[in-house]
Structures are given as C-alpha cells and as structure tokens.
Amino acid sequence: MSTTTTTSISAALVARTQTILSLLAFGSAFAIGCRLHYVKIVKNGVAGYPQEWLPSVSATIGDWYPERNIFQLLIALTAAPRFAVLLLTHQVHRSTALLAFGVLRTLLCGGWVYVTSSDDGMVHDVCMIAYIVMNIPWMAGSVLMSRGKGVRRARTALASVFFATIGPLVYFYLQHKVHRIPGAYSSYAIFEWSLIFLDITFDWVAERELREQGIHITIGPHQGPARLTSKLTSGSNRRVHNTDHEVRPEVETSVTQKSTVHEEAVKAWFSFSSPDSISFVSDVYRSYVFWSLFTALIPSLFYYSIWELGIAGAELALLSLLTPAFLNTTPFFLPSKIPNTADADGGSSTTGIPTWFEMLRTKQGQVYAYLVQYVGLVAFLSPSPAVRLAAVTLSVGVGVQREVVLWSGAVEGEGAKGTPRGRRYWSVVSVVAFVGASAVKGVNHGNNPIWPFIDPKNGGWNKTGLGLALAALVEFAFRRPGSSHGPKVDSPAIAKEKDTSVKGKSHFFASLSRPRPSFVKTFVYTSLPLGSLLFTLHNFLADPSTLIAASWTGWENGSPRGPLPHVYYPLTLIVFGSSVAFGILCRGGVRSVMRSPVVPILGLAQALYALQKRDWECWAAWMGVVGVVGASSVAVFEGAARVAVGRAEKVSQISECEDDVHEEGERDVDAGMVARVYAGAMGVYILFNLASIFTVAYAFVPGGWVFRERTGWVVTAQFLFLLPAFSMTASQNASTPRLPDPFTSKTKRRATLILLLFATIPLYFSPLLSHPSSKESIKPYKYDLWKRSGKKLLNAGIWTVHFGFDNEGHDSQRGVRDVVRDMELDVVGLLETDLHRTAFGHRDLTRVLVEELGYYVDIGPGPNSHTWGAVLLSKFPIIHSTHHLLPSPKGELAPAIEAVIDVYGTEVTVVVAHNGQEEDRLDRELQSTELARIMRRERRPVVFLGYVVTKPGAPRPNPYQIMVEDGGVHDIDEDDRDRWCEYIFYRGLYRTSYARVSRGIITDTELQIGQFVVPRERDGEGVGVLDDSRDARYRRSKKEELPVEHWFPMEYYGDESKGGKNGHFYHVFYTPLYYLLPEGAEV
C-alpha cells in the first residue's frame, strides 16, 4: 500500500514574501539610483541639486538603467504572491467585491509602475491617481472585514495615516507645479515615498491576519492540486449557526426581548410620539436643508450643459438620486455573513458589517449621514463649479438615502419609549418643509439662500444656514424619546393582529410574513405616484412664482393683463400652505373623498385648462392645481412609506383605522422593499426631469424632437401616474368605529401654525400690499434733467445673461444689477432668462433689478412657451406689450417682446428678441423677416435690442440686410464690424452714444448700450427727425464736446490688465463712441 504525503504551508508566509519583494523592489531602486544617478534623478523642471535633494518615486523607478530594470524584475516577482494573498484573504473575508477592488488596484499599480512618467506622463499620472482612489474601498473594506481586534487597529491606523498624507502631498505638488518653488518637489517626494511604504505596510498586515486565522495551504493528492484548511477554534472566532433546525442565539435573544416589550408596544399603539415644539421645528428645518440640496443638484450640473449647449457628461450626477437602491447592501458590497465551509453543520460567521439600511435606521447612523450631507452646505466656499458639483452630488446621494429611511418611519431611538416616529409624522414634516423652502425662495428674490451656488456676495445666507443646520442636528442627536399618550385600549385591528400573530414573533415580525408584492405592482402602485409627486412639487411649486410666470402675457393700457410674478407669489404660498393644512386636518368622509381618483383627475383637468389659457383665468386654474397637489402630498408620501415597510401592497390601501393603528414607526422593516419603492420613485423623478427639459432643449439632445413643445404630454403623465395612489373604493368601512386620532392635536397645530407663517410672512416682503409699479416709485435716471430742460434721454442696453449663471457657476443677478445701475440704463433687454425649470432652479432673474432698482417688467413668454426667454425692463411705464414666438420650423423657439413705452410723454416701441442659432439658416431667415415686419409696421420711434447671429452688413438670406432694410431701421454703428450676436437698431430717434462693455465673469456675452434722444414733437406731425441722412447720423465727437449727461461712467475705462470695475470695462474701442446731434435738431 502506497504512502500518501502532503505538505502544509502557512498562508502567512505568502504575505511575508510579498512584503519582502515589494520592499526590495523600491529599496533597491532608491539605493542604486542614489548611488549612480543621484544628481540626475533629483533634478526636475524647476530646480536641481542642491535645492532639490530627494528624488521622487517616478524618477527613481523609471528613468535610468539599471535601477529601472532591477525594480521591474522584482515587481514582476511580487505579482504572484500579491495575487495569491488576494485569494487567501478572500477565503477569510468571503467578499467578492473586496477581491475585485484588490485585483483592480493591483492592475492599476502595474500601470504606473511599468508606464513611467518618462514613457507617458498622462498615463502614469492617471494610473497613479486611480490607484490612490481605489485604495479608498480597498482599505476601508479591509478594515471593516478584518478578523481580530489587533488586525483591525493596525489597518485603521495605517489607513488613517495614508489618507492624511495625501493632503500635504497635494499641497507641495501644487507648490512645485503651479508656483514653481525650488525645493518643493523634494518635500513632495517625502510624502510620496511615505505613501509607498504605508501602502506596503498595510498589505503586510495580511500576514498577521492569515497567521491568526490559522490559514494553511495544503499541497497533496486530495482531489486536486491544493486545498485550504483552517485551524480555527470556537474561541478564536465567534460563530452563529443558521440551519433549518436551529435558531441563531442572537435572533433568539432579540425575539425574547421584543416579546417582553410587546405588551407595552401594543398599549402605546394608538399614541403618537408628540415632540415638543423645538423638536418639531428642528425636524422641519433639517428637512428644509434636504429639499434645498435636493433642488440644487440639477442646476449645479446643468451649468456644464449650458456651456456645452448639449450633453456634457455632468448629467451622470443625477444617478446619485438612485442611492436608495443600495440600502440593502453593505459598504463596498462586503458580505455581512461568511459561510462556514469548514464546519459540517453549514453554519456562518458574522462580519459585523451592517447594511446601509441598518446603519441609517439608527439615530447615530442618521447623525453621521447628516454630517456627510452637510458637505453640500459648505460647498459655497469653493470657487470651482466642479468641486461644488462633486460636493452636492455626494450630499444628495447620502441625503436621499438617509431621508427615505426617515420617510419610511424606520429610524429608531427618538420616538415614544425609543420607538421610531411614525410615517405620517415624517410625511407631514417633509411637505411642511417643502412649503418653507418655497416661501424662503420667494422672499429671497427667487434664490434659496443656502444653495451652494448662491454665496454671500450673491444674496446667500450660507453660514447662517449651516449654523442652524448644525444646531438642529445637535438637537436631534441629543433629544430624549417622546412620551406616549393616547388611549390605552386595543383597536379592533390590533386585537385581530394579536390573534393572528405568528408564535415566537412579535407583531412587528408578523407584519413581514405577508408575501412581498411583485416588482411591477410595487412600481406601478407606489413608485410611479411618489416619483410623479416629487417632480410635480419640484417643477410647479419649488418657486411660488413659477405658475404665475406661466400665465403672464404682458401689459394692456398701462396695466398688467394678469398677475405679476414678483407681486403675487405670496398668494401661491397661501393656497399651497392652506391645501397642505387641509390635507393634514381633514378626517372621515372628507379624507375619503380626498383619497379618491377624482382628485388627480380634477388636477389634470385644471392643468390642461391652464395650459390653454393665459392671464388671470390661467392663474386661477393653476391655483386649483396647487390645491390638489398640496392636499394630496402628505397622503402620497405616507402611503408610499406604508408600502415600503410592508403595511400595504399599494399606496391607496390607507384606511382611516389602519392609519391610526400604525402611526407609530416600524421596528422591523423589509429593507429590500424600502429600496425598491424609493429607488423606483427617484428613477421616475429623473425621467420626468429629462422629459420636461427636452420639451425646450430638443435641439441639443439626440432624439429630443420627440419631446418638442410636449409639455401637455408631460403634465398629463404627471397626474395619470398619480392615479394609482388613490383608491377606487371607500377608504373606511362604515362598520369600523371612529378611532381617536393618534396624530396629536398639538402636532397638527404646530404644523398648521408653521404653514400659516410660511404662507403669510412673504406678504410682508412682497409689493402686493404696496404695488411698486407706479409713476411715483419708478423714475428714469435722467428724470431731473427732463424736469429742468425738457430733454428726453433714453439709455437702452441688451445683454445675453446665459441663464443667470456667471463663469464661476454662481447666480449672476447682483452682478447684472451693479452694471445696469452704473450704466444708468432706462431700458434693458435681457436674453436667456426663462429659468422656471428644474434645470435652472426656477429662478426669476428680474427680481433683484425690479425690487432694488425699480423697473416695470415684462418677463416675456413663460415656461410653457418653450423658449429660452426674453425680458424687458423699463424705467418708463409700459403701455402695451405683445409676446411673439418667431417662426422656428427646425431649431429652438425664438421669443420676442414688442412693447410700447411712455418716454416722458412720447410713445416709443421697443423690441427685444432672441433669434435662433447659426446652424438653422431657414429659422434665422424666417425669424428676421418677422422681426422686420414688426418694426416696419410701427409708426412710432423704434429701438431694437436683440440677439441676431450675423455679420454686420451680411446680405440676404442672412438676418442683417433683412432686418435693416426690410425693417426700415438704422444700425447703431454700421462701421463697427466686430459683432456677431448682439445688435441695436433704431429709427425715429437721435443716437448720441454707443458703448460695448466687456462681460467680466457675469456671462459669455458683452453688454451693448445705446443712448438716444427723443426729438421734440411738432404739432400735427408727431415725432420728427429733421435730418436722417448718414452724414447727419455719423457726426462723431469726443465726449468733451457733449454735455456731461451724455457721458457713460468714467470708472469703466481700462483693459484686460488694469482699470474697469468688477472685471467690466469698455472694450473693442476701449471707450464709448459719441455722436453730435444733427444740426438744427429739436430736442
């Protein structure tokens, strides 16, 4: 009989081999390089020896023979034990994700090791940076999966020092690369070499782990070439067996403890953990912070889209909204249990790594998540749009995942006797906070003061907002559990549940015994309604003036035809707040009616009616929509939470009895259902956003033509998707006795009071009670001159403000205000101003100008007209205005405003327009022809302020010749050949000044200004220009030859390097151009 021999090798020996080879590779390269080529490898593009004295890793391992070759040979030898260690530690951790991170990290190491900076600097740097980034999940996962306290402590310390070293590494690299400071690269090299040895040492800890776990490699004829054995004892590693015939001890203990408190939980079933007023306000404020960051994500990423005029890649940040999908996973997808293959009973070992849901349902987990979420609040400190977008993306990703756990009512430790607060409580808090966010935005000139792209110089209250957020978080973290109160008897539903509960389980476990509904059913009946509601709230009510803007058509006989957005927005808040309060307070039959499908159908009918109407009739219909949405919001949020925690199969299953019984939060929840419900809802919300944006941006996205001007389709889908949330049957059985309301009267009063404050306080800040658009409050800049001499001066400007984002990604309202004020513009045309979309933050770029400088305003075609927007601001009363949608058979819709203004008693027609892009030649020709027709038919003096996209003097079919000749107007200066986008044309006036002001950082386009003098009226002949010949119009002069009132501000003289103001200066000519009046002109 033959003798079988086997050989057993300690797995720790493999890890030790990897460490020795790695140290030899880097150490030999350093020693040989310093011995043979020291002066050469310390030299860099900034300095050499003696300023530089320590070589970098890249120079040491990749530049010279023989150190490069020896290093690469040793690194090649390191590969085998390195991959072996990955497989061996996988046997301990049983984490496929961690194994994948380790393999990818190893391959990236090969990238920067074998492709040196001398070979290809870009590839070397990318692989090095990616390697460091990959160390984040590798080191974090290794720490979390570590076996043994000593191993975990060692890895935690090494990983902490590793990542702390990156800060000074980057600092000294910038000192070398950007500031080119001699010696900085040697300091950088210190930290670079430190990272190398910290990295090697971190991997070396695997030797200790494998040794302590007793992992061996046995080589012999056992069914294959090799096998792993473990010499673990029961004392070396805690095991929890989980078979069909054995219950885990931890679970037994948990069930016993929960059974002990079951009686008390049943007694408190009717009660709602009523917080004190401070806690309620704290909860509302933290929810306000969530909504603020939630609504900041899309504007932050669309900064890049509007510069690219197409898909820029930043849109991928929207995927951060889908983080609820990962609630049932662990960090880095590490396993929470490891199958015990060594034991015959098939038990398992716990890793102690909780899922995201398990972490976020604890108060401690919520607090940590809040702290990460607040990264978005400090993002305003960065001048970089990319950094702010990254911070907001992280903030929203963590915030959404945290918030949906809160919405589901599953966060433990701060309700009655440590239970979670109920679903309805958090539904009310969330909706009330959304009303508050809308109110704050309305008061703050259409900007949320804690948005990361609104900094203090642009009207932000970022530091105050952050301080309040931290105070609210401290209150949340340290608040005591609320006290239970309410009836101490069981309801019929509770009694029934007691009788049918599973033996050995509490009623909380029993709730999970019902089968999980199918994915399709959950999606249709829950995710669709909630996602649609989220988009409807955001798109219709994130700003209280949005729906008013959708009804606006202009002026008639010196008065607005409909409500002005900046004046009447408080009425939207009153309707919104009142409807939400109604939805909270309504009971019995009224609640049954509010949860019937009649409600969304009524909302849809009103919305479609509003899309067909304008002015007051349209606004009234939109207010009906607001009432429907507001009254339904809490119920939809609450119903989705019920489905998420397994209390119902669809949102509409909310009977009044069940609603009362289950108001207390959930102890045991199916995390998979929570993930399914809310991830699906966020997916629906994303799709609605894209569809809504494509209705106007169809010319810039592939396939966008399908959505062209289809807002009606989007609105119809919004309300049809809400329908499954409303029950087709009565929501309360008549035989069921009316139960006391667990949602306490105190909490209802608090919610109603706060809604009342949110709805009424804006009235104080709004001009609704004292309308500013009156002749007494708005005066032209040269009003005193006219009173003294009768001379009628008019300063007019055109500026394309690029959707209100400056070149640094901040809101530009105040920057625009400063230039307009300094230039004393009486009439201003602003283009690309329709920001009442989720992509642009639902902002109104006229608010600061109108309310701080005093202007009459026509905001142009509203968001339902599918244009990029045009605005007319006038210091002179607007007598009449008409909106035009210029012919656009192929490209984007082009808006135009035709307005008649009263210039010191003389009627003047002003046209503000934005033509299409250069690529759409037919569109531009048709649009120019229509504009020429509008100007030609006018018998009054005309000023055209527009975005034309043509070269000066360009013949037909280019816009220039069509507009000038067919429109019967003059170019403000036809000798200015350096123009393309913006033009000023005029007729029937004397032009005395023309200036081009550089854009600064406000936008991508300059400001053009023209100054005009209105001729004196002659009896019976209207306004007269005595000499309109070219010679009379081009009497050029210096400013000193004209009275001072014709001069533009002196502080804007300068150039790119000096002079000017706030980055703005007179460019092209580096001075305004001035013109004398024709001889004999009467003004």
mmCIF file with all atom_site columns, C-alpha atoms in Angstrom, residues 14 41 146 157 193 234 319 539 598 651 791 812 951 1006 1026 1031 1044:
data_model
loop_
_atom_site.group_PDB
_atom_site.id
_atom_site.type_symbol
_atom_site.label_atom_id
_atom_site.label_alt_id
_atom_site.label_comp_id
_atom_site.label_asym_id
_atom_site.label_entity_id
_atom_site.label_seq_id
_atom_site.pdbx_PDB_ins_code
_atom_site.Cartn_x
_atom_site.Cartn_y
_atom_site.Cartn_z
_atom_site.occupancy
_atom_site.B_iso_or_equiv
_atom_site.pdbx_formal_charge
_atom_site.auth_seq_id
_atom_site.auth_comp_id
_atom_site.auth_asym_id
_atom_site.auth_atom_id
_atom_site.pdbx_PDB_model_num
ATOM 1  C CA . VAL A 1 14   ? 2.987   34.118  1.162   1.00 0.00 ? 14   VAL A CA 1
ATOM 2  C CA . ILE A 1 41   ? 17.145  61.881  -10.516 1.00 0.00 ? 41   ILE A CA 1
ATOM 3  C CA . SER A 1 146  ? -10.676 42.477  9.465   1.00 0.00 ? 146  SER A CA 1
ATOM 4  C CA . ALA A 1 157  ? -4.071  53.371  11.943  1.00 0.00 ? 157  ALA A CA 1
ATOM 5  C CA . TRP A 1 193  ? 7.733   57.753  -0.503  1.00 0.00 ? 193  TRP A CA 1
ATOM 6  C CA . SER A 1 234  ? -14.567 28.229  18.703  1.00 0.00 ? 234  SER A CA 1
ATOM 7  C CA . LEU A 1 319  ? -27.665 58.953  -10.764 1.00 0.00 ? 319  LEU A CA 1
ATOM 8  C CA . ASN A 1 539  ? -41.458 71.684  -11.107 1.00 0.00 ? 539  ASN A CA 1
ATOM 9  C CA . VAL A 1 598  ? -61.495 62.197  -8.576  1.00 0.00 ? 598  VAL A CA 1
ATOM 10 C CA . VAL A 1 651  ? -50.424 53.456  -1.753  1.00 0.00 ? 651  VAL A CA 1
ATOM 11 C CA . LYS A 1 791  ? -34.642 116.989 -22.774 1.00 0.00 ? 791  LYS A CA 1
ATOM 12 C CA . SER A 1 812  ? -25.428 86.489  -11.551 1.00 0.00 ? 812  SER A CA 1
ATOM 13 C CA . LYS A 1 951  ? -22.032 89.589  -39.507 1.00 0.00 ? 951  LYS A CA 1
ATOM 14 C CA . GLU A 1 1006 ? -20.889 91.512  -23.684 1.00 0.00 ? 1006 GLU A CA 1
ATOM 15 C CA . LEU A 1 1026 ? -35.229 116.665 -39.194 1.00 0.00 ? 1026 LEU A CA 1
ATOM 16 C CA . ASP A 1 1031 ? -23.857 112.254 -42.651 1.00 0.00 ? 1031 ASP A CA 1
ATOM 17 C CA . VAL A 1 1044 ? -21.984 115.598 -19.135 1.00 0.00 ? 1044 VAL A CA 1
#
